[in-house]
mmCIF file of C-alpha atoms in Angstrom:
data_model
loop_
_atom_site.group_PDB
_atom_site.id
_atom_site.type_symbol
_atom_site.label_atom_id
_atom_site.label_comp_id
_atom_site.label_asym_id
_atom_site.label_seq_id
_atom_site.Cartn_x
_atom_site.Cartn_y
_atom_site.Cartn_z
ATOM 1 C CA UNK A 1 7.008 193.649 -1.101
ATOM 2 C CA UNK A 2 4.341 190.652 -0.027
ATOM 3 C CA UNK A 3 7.404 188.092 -0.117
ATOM 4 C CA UNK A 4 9.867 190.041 1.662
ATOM 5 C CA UNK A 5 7.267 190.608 4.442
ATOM 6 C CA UNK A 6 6.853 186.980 4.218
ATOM 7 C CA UNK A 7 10.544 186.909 4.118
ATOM 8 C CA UNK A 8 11.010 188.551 7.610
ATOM 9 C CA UNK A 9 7.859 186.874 9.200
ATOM 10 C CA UNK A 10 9.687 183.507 8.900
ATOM 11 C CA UNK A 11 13.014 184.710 10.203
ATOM 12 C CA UNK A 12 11.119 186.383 12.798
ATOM 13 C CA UNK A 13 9.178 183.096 13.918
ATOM 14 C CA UNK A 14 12.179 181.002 13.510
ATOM 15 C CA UNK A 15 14.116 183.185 16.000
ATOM 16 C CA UNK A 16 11.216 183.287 18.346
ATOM 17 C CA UNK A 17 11.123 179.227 17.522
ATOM 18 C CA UNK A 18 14.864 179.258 18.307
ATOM 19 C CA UNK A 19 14.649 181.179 21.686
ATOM 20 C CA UNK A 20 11.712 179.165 22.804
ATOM 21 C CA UNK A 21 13.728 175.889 22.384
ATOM 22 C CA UNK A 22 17.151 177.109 23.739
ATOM 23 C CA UNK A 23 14.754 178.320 26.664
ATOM 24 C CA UNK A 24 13.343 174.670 27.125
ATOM 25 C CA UNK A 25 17.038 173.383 27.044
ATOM 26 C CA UNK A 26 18.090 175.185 29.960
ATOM 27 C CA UNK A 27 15.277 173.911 31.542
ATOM 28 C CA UNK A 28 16.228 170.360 30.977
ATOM 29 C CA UNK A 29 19.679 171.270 31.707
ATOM 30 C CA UNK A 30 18.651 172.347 35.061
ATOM 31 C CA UNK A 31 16.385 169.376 35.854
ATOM 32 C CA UNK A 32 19.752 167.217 34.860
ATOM 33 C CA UNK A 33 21.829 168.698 37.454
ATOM 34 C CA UNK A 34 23.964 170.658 34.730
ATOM 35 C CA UNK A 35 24.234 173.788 36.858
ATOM 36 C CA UNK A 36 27.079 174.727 35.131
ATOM 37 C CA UNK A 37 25.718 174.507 31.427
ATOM 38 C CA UNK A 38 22.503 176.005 32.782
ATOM 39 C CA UNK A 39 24.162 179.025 33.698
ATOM 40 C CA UNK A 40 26.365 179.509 31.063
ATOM 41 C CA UNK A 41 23.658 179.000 28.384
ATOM 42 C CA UNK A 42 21.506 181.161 29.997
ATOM 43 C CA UNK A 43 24.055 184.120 29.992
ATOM 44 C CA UNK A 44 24.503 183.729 26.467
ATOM 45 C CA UNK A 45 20.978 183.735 25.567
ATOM 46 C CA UNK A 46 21.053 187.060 27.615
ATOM 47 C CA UNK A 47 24.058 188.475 25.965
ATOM 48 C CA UNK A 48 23.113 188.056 21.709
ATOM 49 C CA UNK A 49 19.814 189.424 23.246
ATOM 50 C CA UNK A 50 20.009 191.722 25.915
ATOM 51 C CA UNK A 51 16.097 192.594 26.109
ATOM 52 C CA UNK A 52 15.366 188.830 26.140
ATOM 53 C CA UNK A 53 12.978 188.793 29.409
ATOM 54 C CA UNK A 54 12.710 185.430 29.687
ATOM 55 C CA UNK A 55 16.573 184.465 29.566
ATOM 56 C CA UNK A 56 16.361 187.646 32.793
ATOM 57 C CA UNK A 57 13.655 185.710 34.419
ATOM 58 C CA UNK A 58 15.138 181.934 34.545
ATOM 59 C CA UNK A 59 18.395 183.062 35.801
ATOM 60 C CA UNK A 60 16.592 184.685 38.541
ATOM 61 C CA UNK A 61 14.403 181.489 39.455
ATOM 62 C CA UNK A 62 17.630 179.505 38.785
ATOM 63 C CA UNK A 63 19.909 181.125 41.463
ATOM 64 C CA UNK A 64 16.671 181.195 43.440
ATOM 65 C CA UNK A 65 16.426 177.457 43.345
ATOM 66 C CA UNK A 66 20.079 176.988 44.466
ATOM 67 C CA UNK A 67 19.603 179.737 47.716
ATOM 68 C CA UNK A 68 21.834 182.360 45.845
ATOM 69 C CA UNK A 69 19.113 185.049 46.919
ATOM 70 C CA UNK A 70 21.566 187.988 46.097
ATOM 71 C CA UNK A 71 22.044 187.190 42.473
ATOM 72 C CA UNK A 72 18.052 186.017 41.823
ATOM 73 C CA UNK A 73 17.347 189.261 43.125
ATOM 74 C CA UNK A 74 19.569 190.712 40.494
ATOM 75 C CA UNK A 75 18.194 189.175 37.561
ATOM 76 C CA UNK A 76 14.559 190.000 38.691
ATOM 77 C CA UNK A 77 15.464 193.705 38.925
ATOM 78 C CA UNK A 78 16.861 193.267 35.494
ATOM 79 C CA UNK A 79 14.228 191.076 34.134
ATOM 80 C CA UNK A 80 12.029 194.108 35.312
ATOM 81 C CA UNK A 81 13.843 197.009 34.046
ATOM 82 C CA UNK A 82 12.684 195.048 30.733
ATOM 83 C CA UNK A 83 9.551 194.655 31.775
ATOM 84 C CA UNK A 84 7.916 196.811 34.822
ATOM 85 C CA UNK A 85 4.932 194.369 35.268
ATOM 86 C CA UNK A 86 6.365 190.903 35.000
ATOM 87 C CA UNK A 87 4.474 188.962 37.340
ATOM 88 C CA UNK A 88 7.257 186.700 38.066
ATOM 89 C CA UNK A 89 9.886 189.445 38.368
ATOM 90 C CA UNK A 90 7.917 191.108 41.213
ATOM 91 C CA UNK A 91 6.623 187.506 42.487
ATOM 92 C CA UNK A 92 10.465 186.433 42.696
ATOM 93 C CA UNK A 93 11.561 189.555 44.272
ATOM 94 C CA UNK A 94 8.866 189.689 46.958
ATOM 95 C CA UNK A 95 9.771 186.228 47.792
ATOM 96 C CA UNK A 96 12.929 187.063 48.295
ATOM 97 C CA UNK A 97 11.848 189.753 50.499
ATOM 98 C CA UNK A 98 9.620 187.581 52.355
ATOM 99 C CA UNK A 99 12.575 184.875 53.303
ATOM 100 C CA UNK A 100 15.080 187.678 54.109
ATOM 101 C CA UNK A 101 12.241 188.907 56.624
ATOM 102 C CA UNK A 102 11.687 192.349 54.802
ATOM 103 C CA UNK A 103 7.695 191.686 55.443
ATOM 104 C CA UNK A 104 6.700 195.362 54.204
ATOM 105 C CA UNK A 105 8.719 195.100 50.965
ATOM 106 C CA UNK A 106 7.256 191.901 50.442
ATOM 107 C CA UNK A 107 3.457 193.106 51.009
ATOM 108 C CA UNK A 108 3.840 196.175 48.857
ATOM 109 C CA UNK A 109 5.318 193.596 46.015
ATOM 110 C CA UNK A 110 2.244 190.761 46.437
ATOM 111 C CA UNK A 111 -0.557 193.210 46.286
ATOM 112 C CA UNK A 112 0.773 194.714 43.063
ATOM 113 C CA UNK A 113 1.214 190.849 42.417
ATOM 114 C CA UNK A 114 -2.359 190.491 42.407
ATOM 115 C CA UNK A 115 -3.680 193.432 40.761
ATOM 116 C CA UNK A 116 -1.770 192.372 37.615
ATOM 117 C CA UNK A 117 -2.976 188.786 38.095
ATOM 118 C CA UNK A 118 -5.455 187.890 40.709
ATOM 119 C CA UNK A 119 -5.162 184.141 39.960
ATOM 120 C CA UNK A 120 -2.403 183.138 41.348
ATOM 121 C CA UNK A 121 -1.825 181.108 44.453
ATOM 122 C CA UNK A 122 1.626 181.955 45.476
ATOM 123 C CA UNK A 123 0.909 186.035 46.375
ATOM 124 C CA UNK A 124 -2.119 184.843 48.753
ATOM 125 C CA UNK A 125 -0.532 182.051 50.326
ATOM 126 C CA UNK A 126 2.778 184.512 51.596
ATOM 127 C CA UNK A 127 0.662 187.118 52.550
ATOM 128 C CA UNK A 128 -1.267 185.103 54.797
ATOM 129 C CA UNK A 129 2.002 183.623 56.065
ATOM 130 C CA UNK A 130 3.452 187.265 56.531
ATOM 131 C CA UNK A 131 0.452 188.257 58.567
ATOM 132 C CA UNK A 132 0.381 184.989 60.809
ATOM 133 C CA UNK A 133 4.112 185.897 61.425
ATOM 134 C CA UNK A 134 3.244 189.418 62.675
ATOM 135 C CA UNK A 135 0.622 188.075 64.541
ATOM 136 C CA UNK A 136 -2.383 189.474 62.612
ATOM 137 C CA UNK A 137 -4.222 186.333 62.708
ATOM 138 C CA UNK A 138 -7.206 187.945 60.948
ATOM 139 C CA UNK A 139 -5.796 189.204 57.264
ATOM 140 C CA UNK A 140 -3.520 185.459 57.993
ATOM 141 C CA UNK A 141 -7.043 184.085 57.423
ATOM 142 C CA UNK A 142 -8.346 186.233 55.100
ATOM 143 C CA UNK A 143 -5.311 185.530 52.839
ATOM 144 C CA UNK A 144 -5.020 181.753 53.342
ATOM 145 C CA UNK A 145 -8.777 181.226 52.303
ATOM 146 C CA UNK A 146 -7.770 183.344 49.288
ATOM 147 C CA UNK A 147 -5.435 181.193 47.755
ATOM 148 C CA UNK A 148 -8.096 178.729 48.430
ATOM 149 C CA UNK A 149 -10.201 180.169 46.175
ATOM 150 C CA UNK A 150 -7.681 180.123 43.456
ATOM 151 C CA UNK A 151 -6.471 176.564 44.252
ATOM 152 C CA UNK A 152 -8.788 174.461 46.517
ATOM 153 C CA UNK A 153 -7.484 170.938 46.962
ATOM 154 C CA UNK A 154 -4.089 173.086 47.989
ATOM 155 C CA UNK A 155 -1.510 170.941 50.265
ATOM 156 C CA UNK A 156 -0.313 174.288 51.119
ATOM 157 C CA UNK A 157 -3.581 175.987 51.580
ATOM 158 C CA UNK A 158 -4.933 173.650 53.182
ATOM 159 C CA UNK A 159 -2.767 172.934 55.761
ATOM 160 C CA UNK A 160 -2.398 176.711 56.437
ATOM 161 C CA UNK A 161 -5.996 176.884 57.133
ATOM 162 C CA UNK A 162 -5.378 173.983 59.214
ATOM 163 C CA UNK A 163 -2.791 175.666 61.259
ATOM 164 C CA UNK A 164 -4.761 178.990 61.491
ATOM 165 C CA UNK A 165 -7.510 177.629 63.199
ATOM 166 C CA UNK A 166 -5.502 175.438 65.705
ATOM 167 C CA UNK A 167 -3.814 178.549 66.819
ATOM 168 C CA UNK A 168 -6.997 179.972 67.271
ATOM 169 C CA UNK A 169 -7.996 176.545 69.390
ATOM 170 C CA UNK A 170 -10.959 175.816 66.433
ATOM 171 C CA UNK A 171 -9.513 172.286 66.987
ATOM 172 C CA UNK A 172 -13.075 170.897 65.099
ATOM 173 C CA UNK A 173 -12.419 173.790 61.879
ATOM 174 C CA UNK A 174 -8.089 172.692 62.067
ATOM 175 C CA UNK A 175 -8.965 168.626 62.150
ATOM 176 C CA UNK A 176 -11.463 169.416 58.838
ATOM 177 C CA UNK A 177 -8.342 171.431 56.953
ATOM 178 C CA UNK A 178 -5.914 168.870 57.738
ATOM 179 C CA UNK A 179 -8.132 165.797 57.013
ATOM 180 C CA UNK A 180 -9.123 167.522 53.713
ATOM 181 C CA UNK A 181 -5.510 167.740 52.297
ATOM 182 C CA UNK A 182 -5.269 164.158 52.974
ATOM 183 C CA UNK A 183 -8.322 163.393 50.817
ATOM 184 C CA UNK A 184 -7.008 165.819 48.159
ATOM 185 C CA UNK A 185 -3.455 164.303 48.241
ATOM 186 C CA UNK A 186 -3.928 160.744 49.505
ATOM 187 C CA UNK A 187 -0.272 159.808 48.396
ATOM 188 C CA UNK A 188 1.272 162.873 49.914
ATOM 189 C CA UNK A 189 3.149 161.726 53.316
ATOM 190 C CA UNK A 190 3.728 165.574 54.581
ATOM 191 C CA UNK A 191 -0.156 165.784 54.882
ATOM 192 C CA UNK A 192 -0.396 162.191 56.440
ATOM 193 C CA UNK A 193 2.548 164.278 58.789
ATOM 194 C CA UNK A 194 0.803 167.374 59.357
ATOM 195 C CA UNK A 195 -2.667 165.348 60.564
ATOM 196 C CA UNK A 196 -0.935 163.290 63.027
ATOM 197 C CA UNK A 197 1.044 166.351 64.309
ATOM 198 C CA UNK A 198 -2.185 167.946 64.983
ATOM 199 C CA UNK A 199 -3.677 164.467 66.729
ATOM 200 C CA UNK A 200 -0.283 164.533 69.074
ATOM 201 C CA UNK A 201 -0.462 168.432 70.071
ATOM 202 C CA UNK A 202 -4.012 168.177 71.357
ATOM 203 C CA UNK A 203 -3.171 164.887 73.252
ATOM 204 C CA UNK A 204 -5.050 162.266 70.684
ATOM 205 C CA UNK A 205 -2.396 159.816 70.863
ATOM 206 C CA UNK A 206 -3.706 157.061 69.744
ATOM 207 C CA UNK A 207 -5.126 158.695 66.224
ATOM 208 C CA UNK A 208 -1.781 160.292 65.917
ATOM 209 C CA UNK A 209 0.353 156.919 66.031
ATOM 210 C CA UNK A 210 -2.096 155.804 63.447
ATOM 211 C CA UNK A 211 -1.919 158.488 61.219
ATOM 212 C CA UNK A 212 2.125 158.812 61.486
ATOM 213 C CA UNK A 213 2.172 154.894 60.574
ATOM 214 C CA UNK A 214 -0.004 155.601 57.543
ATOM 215 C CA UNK A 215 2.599 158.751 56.226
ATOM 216 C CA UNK A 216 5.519 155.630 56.715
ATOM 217 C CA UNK A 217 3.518 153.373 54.399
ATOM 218 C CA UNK A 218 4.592 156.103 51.919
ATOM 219 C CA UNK A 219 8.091 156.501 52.365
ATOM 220 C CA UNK A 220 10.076 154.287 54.941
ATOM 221 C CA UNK A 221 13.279 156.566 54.529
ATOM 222 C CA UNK A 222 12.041 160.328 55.557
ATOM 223 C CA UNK A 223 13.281 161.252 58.915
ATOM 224 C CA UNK A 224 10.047 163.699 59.161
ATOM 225 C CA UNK A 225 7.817 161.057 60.213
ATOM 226 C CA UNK A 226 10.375 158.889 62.801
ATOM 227 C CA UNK A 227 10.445 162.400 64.193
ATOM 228 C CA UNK A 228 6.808 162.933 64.683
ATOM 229 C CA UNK A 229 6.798 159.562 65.758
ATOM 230 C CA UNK A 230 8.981 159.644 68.710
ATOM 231 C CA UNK A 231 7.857 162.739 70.037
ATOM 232 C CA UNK A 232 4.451 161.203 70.033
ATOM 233 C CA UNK A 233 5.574 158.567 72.126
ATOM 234 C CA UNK A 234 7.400 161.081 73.937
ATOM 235 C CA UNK A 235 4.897 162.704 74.822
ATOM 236 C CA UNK A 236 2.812 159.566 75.624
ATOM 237 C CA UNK A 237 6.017 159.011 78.186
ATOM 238 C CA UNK A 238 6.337 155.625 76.440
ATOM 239 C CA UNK A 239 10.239 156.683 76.008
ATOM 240 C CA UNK A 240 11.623 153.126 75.442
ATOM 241 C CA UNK A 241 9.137 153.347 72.004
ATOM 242 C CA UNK A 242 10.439 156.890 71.804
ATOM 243 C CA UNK A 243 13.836 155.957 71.235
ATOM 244 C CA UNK A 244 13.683 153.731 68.456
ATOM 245 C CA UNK A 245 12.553 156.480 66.344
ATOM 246 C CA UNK A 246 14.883 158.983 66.843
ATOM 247 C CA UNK A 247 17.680 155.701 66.916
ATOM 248 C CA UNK A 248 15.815 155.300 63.144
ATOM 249 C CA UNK A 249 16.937 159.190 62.622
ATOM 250 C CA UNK A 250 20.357 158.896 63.430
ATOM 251 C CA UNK A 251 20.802 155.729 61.461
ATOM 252 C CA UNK A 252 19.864 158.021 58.372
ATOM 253 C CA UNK A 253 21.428 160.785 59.244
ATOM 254 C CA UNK A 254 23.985 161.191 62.418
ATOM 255 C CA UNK A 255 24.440 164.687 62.241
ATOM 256 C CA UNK A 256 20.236 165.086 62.676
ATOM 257 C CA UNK A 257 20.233 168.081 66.120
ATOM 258 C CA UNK A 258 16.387 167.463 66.601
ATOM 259 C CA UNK A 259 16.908 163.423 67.379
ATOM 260 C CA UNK A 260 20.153 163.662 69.488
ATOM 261 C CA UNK A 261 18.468 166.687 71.354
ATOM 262 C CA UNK A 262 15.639 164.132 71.934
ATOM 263 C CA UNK A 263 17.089 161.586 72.920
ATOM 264 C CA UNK A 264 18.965 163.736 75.125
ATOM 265 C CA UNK A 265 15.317 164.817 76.541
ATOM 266 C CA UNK A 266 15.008 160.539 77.102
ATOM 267 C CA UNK A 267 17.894 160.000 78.710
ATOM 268 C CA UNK A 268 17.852 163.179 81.186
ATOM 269 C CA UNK A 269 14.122 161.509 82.011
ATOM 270 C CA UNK A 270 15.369 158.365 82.977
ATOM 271 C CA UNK A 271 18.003 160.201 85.083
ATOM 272 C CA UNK A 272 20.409 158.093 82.882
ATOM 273 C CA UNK A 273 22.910 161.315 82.937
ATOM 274 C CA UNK A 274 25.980 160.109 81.399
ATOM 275 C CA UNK A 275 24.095 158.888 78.313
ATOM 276 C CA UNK A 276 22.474 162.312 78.994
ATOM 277 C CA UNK A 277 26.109 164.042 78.789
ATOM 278 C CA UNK A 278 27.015 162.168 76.013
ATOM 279 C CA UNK A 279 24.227 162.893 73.322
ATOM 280 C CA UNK A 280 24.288 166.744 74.934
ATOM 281 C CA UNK A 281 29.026 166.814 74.112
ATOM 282 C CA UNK A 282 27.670 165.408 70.204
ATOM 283 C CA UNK A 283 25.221 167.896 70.143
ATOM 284 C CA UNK A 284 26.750 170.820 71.204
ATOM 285 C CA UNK A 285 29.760 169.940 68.750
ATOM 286 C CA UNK A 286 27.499 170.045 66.282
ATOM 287 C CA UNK A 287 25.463 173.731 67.298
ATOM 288 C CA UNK A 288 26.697 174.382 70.528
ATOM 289 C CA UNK A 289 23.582 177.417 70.944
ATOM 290 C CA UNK A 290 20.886 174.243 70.134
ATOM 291 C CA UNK A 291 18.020 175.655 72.262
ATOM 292 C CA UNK A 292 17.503 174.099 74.919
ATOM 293 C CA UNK A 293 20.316 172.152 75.019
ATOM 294 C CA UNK A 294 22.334 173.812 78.021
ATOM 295 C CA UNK A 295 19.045 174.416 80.078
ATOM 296 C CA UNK A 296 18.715 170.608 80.400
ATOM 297 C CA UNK A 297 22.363 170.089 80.888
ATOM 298 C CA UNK A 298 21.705 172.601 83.804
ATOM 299 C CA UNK A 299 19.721 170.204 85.245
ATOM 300 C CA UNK A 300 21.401 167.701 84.955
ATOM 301 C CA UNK A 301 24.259 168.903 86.669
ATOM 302 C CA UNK A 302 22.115 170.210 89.562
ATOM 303 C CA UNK A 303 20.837 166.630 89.958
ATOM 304 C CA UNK A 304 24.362 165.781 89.977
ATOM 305 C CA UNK A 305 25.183 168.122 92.315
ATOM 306 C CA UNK A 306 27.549 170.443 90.279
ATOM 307 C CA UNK A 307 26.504 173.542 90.947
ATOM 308 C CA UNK A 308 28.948 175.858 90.034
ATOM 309 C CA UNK A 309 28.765 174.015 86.177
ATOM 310 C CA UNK A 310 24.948 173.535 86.334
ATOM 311 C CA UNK A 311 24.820 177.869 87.256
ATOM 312 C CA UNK A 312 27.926 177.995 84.303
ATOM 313 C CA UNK A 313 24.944 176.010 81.812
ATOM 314 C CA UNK A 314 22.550 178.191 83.002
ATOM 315 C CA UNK A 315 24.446 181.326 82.402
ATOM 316 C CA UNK A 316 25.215 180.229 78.835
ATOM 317 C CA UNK A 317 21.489 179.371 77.680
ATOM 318 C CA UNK A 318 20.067 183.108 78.960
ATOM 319 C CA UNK A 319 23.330 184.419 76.964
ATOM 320 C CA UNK A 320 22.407 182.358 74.069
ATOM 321 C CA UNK A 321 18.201 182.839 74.478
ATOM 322 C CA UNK A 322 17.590 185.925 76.146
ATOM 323 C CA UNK A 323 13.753 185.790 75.284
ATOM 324 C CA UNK A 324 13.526 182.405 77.435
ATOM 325 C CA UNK A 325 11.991 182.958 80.754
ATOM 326 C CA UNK A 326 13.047 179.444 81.578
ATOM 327 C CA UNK A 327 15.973 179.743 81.512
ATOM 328 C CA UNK A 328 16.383 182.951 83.552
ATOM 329 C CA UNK A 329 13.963 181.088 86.347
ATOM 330 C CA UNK A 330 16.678 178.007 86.709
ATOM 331 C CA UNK A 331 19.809 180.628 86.690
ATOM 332 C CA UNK A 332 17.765 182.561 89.633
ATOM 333 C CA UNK A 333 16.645 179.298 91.775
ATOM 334 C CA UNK A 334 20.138 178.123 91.517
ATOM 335 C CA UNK A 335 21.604 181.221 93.046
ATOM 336 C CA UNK A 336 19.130 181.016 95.460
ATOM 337 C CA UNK A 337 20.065 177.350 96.400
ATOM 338 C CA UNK A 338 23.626 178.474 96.524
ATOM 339 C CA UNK A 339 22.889 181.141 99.253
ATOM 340 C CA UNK A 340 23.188 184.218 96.875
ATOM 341 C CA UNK A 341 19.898 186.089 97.710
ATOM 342 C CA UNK A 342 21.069 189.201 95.830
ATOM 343 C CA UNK A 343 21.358 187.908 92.567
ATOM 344 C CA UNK A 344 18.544 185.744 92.905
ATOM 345 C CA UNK A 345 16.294 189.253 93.492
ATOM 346 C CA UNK A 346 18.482 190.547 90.619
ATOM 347 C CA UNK A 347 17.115 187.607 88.116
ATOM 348 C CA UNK A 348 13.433 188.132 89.797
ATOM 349 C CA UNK A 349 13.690 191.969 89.074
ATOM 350 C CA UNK A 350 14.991 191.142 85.180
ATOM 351 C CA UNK A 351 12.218 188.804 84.331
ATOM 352 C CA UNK A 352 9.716 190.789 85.808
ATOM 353 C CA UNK A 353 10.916 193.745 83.622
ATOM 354 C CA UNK A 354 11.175 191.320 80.564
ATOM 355 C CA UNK A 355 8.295 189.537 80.993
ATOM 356 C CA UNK A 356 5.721 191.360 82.705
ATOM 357 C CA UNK A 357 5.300 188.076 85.291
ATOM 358 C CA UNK A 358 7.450 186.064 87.737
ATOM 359 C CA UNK A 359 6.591 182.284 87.675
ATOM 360 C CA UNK A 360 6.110 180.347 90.808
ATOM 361 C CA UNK A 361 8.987 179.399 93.093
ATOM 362 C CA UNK A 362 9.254 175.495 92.612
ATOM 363 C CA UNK A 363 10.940 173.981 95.597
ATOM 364 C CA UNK A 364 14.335 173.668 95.089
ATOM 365 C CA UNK A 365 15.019 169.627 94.481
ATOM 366 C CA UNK A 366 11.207 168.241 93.728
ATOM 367 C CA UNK A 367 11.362 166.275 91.015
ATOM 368 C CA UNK A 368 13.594 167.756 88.493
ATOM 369 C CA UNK A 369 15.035 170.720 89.273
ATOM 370 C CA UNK A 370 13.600 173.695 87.238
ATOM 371 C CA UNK A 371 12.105 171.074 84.698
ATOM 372 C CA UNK A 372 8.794 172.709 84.157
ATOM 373 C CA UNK A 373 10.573 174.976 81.996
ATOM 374 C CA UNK A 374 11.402 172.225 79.637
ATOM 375 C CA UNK A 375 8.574 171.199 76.520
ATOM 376 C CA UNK A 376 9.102 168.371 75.170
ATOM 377 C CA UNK A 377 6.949 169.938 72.096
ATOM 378 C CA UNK A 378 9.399 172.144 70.499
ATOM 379 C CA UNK A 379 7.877 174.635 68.174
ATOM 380 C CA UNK A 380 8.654 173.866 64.289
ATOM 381 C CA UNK A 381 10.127 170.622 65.068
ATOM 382 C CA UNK A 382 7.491 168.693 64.126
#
């Protein structure tokens, strides 16, 4: 009886050996780019064992790694009908959630996240992002320090923190955040990034351009930091400098929206229109609904006296952005200038419905046309 206990012991640890390993192959499969293997593999581990969790589980963070949210979120369910409190089942799922924008699915998932396992960074750090999105700055906060607590020297958490108190204008609290994931991860360039995008939004310029040249030290080729770059100097008005950034973009990648829009911005600025015109055809042929885009090309044609297309480019950015105030204040002032005092009151009326406020009347002609309405500091583009 003793050796055919001992019998069944070893065939049960070698097929637990043997699972373990074909597990760790996949994984190497993976990290070699053999999607194809990967997947196939995987299924078969699934199929000779069809209550094999972990086989569930890696097919779901597989297809999650490749964006096919649909069939990750598959495999999670499964990997959870085998097991109702795998950690990673419900942390896969809820991320899932979270980048489909199902917020409340995602919250109820996270919190049971944590009371299986309140040592994990990942829950805390999506919760506080969830809140910040629907503008509950306080439990943003509460969550963010959180996953601090699990993981201090956090890129991640650290630069949320960051972020949290620069919305709330703690500009002294958001510099401390941001410096301290540099110090935790001196070789990381996105932190070097993230510090001199906080120097350039409150108008340090100088201790910006510094910082940005320290994140190209560590990598030359990343378009993130000729980005910050030029907007910097963009935003210093030194557009000249500004351009041979986002010139630095395009020579890496020509398709990049963000530098032609840009440069765009540059050329409309220097009242250099047909340069203007040309950057705004490549860019709308590219995402003709780039925000923005027709807004400026509104003014441009106003400057070039156009009006009937610079009222047609006005028309097409409130069709396109119907939350942009801007753009219903240019469409109104040009009807105005044109003589039609109706629809001008009609525009008035709609963003004073909409938006609770009706901005100043800028005279028709100072300087550019309407251009208040255009930032130069896009929001996410840094």
């Amino acid at each position: 009886m003793t050796s055919l206990l001992l019998i069944i012991l070893l065939l049960f640890s070698f097929q637990v050996k043997a699972q373990v390993n074909n597990l760790l192959l996949t994984d190497s499969l993976f990290n070699q780019g053999n999607i194809n293997t990967t997947l196939v593999k995987l299924d078969s581990l699934l199929q000779n064992d069809p209550d094999n969790t972990d086989a569930a589980l890696k097919l779901g963070d597989f297809y999650y790694k490749v964006n096919m949210l649909n069939d990750a979120k598959y495999f999670y369910k499964e990997s959870l009908n085998r097991n109702s409190a795998s950690v990673r089942g419900l942390l896969g799922l809820a991320r899932i959630d979270f980048l489909k924008g199902n917020f409340n699915s995602a919250q109820v998932l996270l919190k049971k996240v944590i009371s299986l396992n309140s040592n994990l960074f990942s829950p805390y750090s999506i919760l506080g992002k969830i809140y910040f999105l629907k503008n509950n700055i306080e439990l943003a906060q509460y969550y963010f320090n959180q996953s601090l607590i699990v993981d201090p020297t956090s890129l991640e958490g650290l630069t949320n923190l960051g972020l949290i108190y620069q919305e709330l204008g703690k500009n002294k609290l958001a510099e401390k955040y941001f410096k301290q994931a540099v110090t935790f991860n001196p070789k990381d360039q996105i932190a070097q990034i993230n510090l001199g995008n906080f120097y350039s939004s409150i108008g340090k310029y100088h201790l910006a351009i510094i910082t940005l040249n320290k994140a190209l030290i560590l990598n030359q080729s990343n378009p993130r930091v000729f980005l910050s770059l030029g907007i910097t100097y963009l935003d210093s008005r030194l557009y000249d400098e500004a351009k041979k950034y986002f010139n630095k973009i395009l020579e890496l990648d020509e398709l990049n929206l963000d530098a032609r829009f840009y440069l765009l911005m540059i050329n409309f600025e220097q009242k250099s229109f047909d340069s203007a015109i040309r950057h705004a055809d490549i860019l709308s042929s590219l995402k003709n609904n780039y925000q923005q885009l027709h807004l400026i090309l509104s003014n441009i044609y106003f400057l070039l006296s156009n009006i009937d297309k610079a009222l047609e480019e006005a028309e097409t950015e409130v069709n396109y952005y119907p939350d942009e105030i801007e753009a219903y204040y240019m469409l109104g002032n040009l009807y105005k200038y044109n003589g039609n005092e109706k629809r001008y009151n009609e525009i008035m009326g709609t963003i004073l419905n909409r938006f609770g406020t009706v901005m100043p009347n800028l005279s028709v002609g100072a300087n550019h046309f309407g251009n208040a309405s255009i930032s130069t500091t896009k929001i996410g583009k840094k």
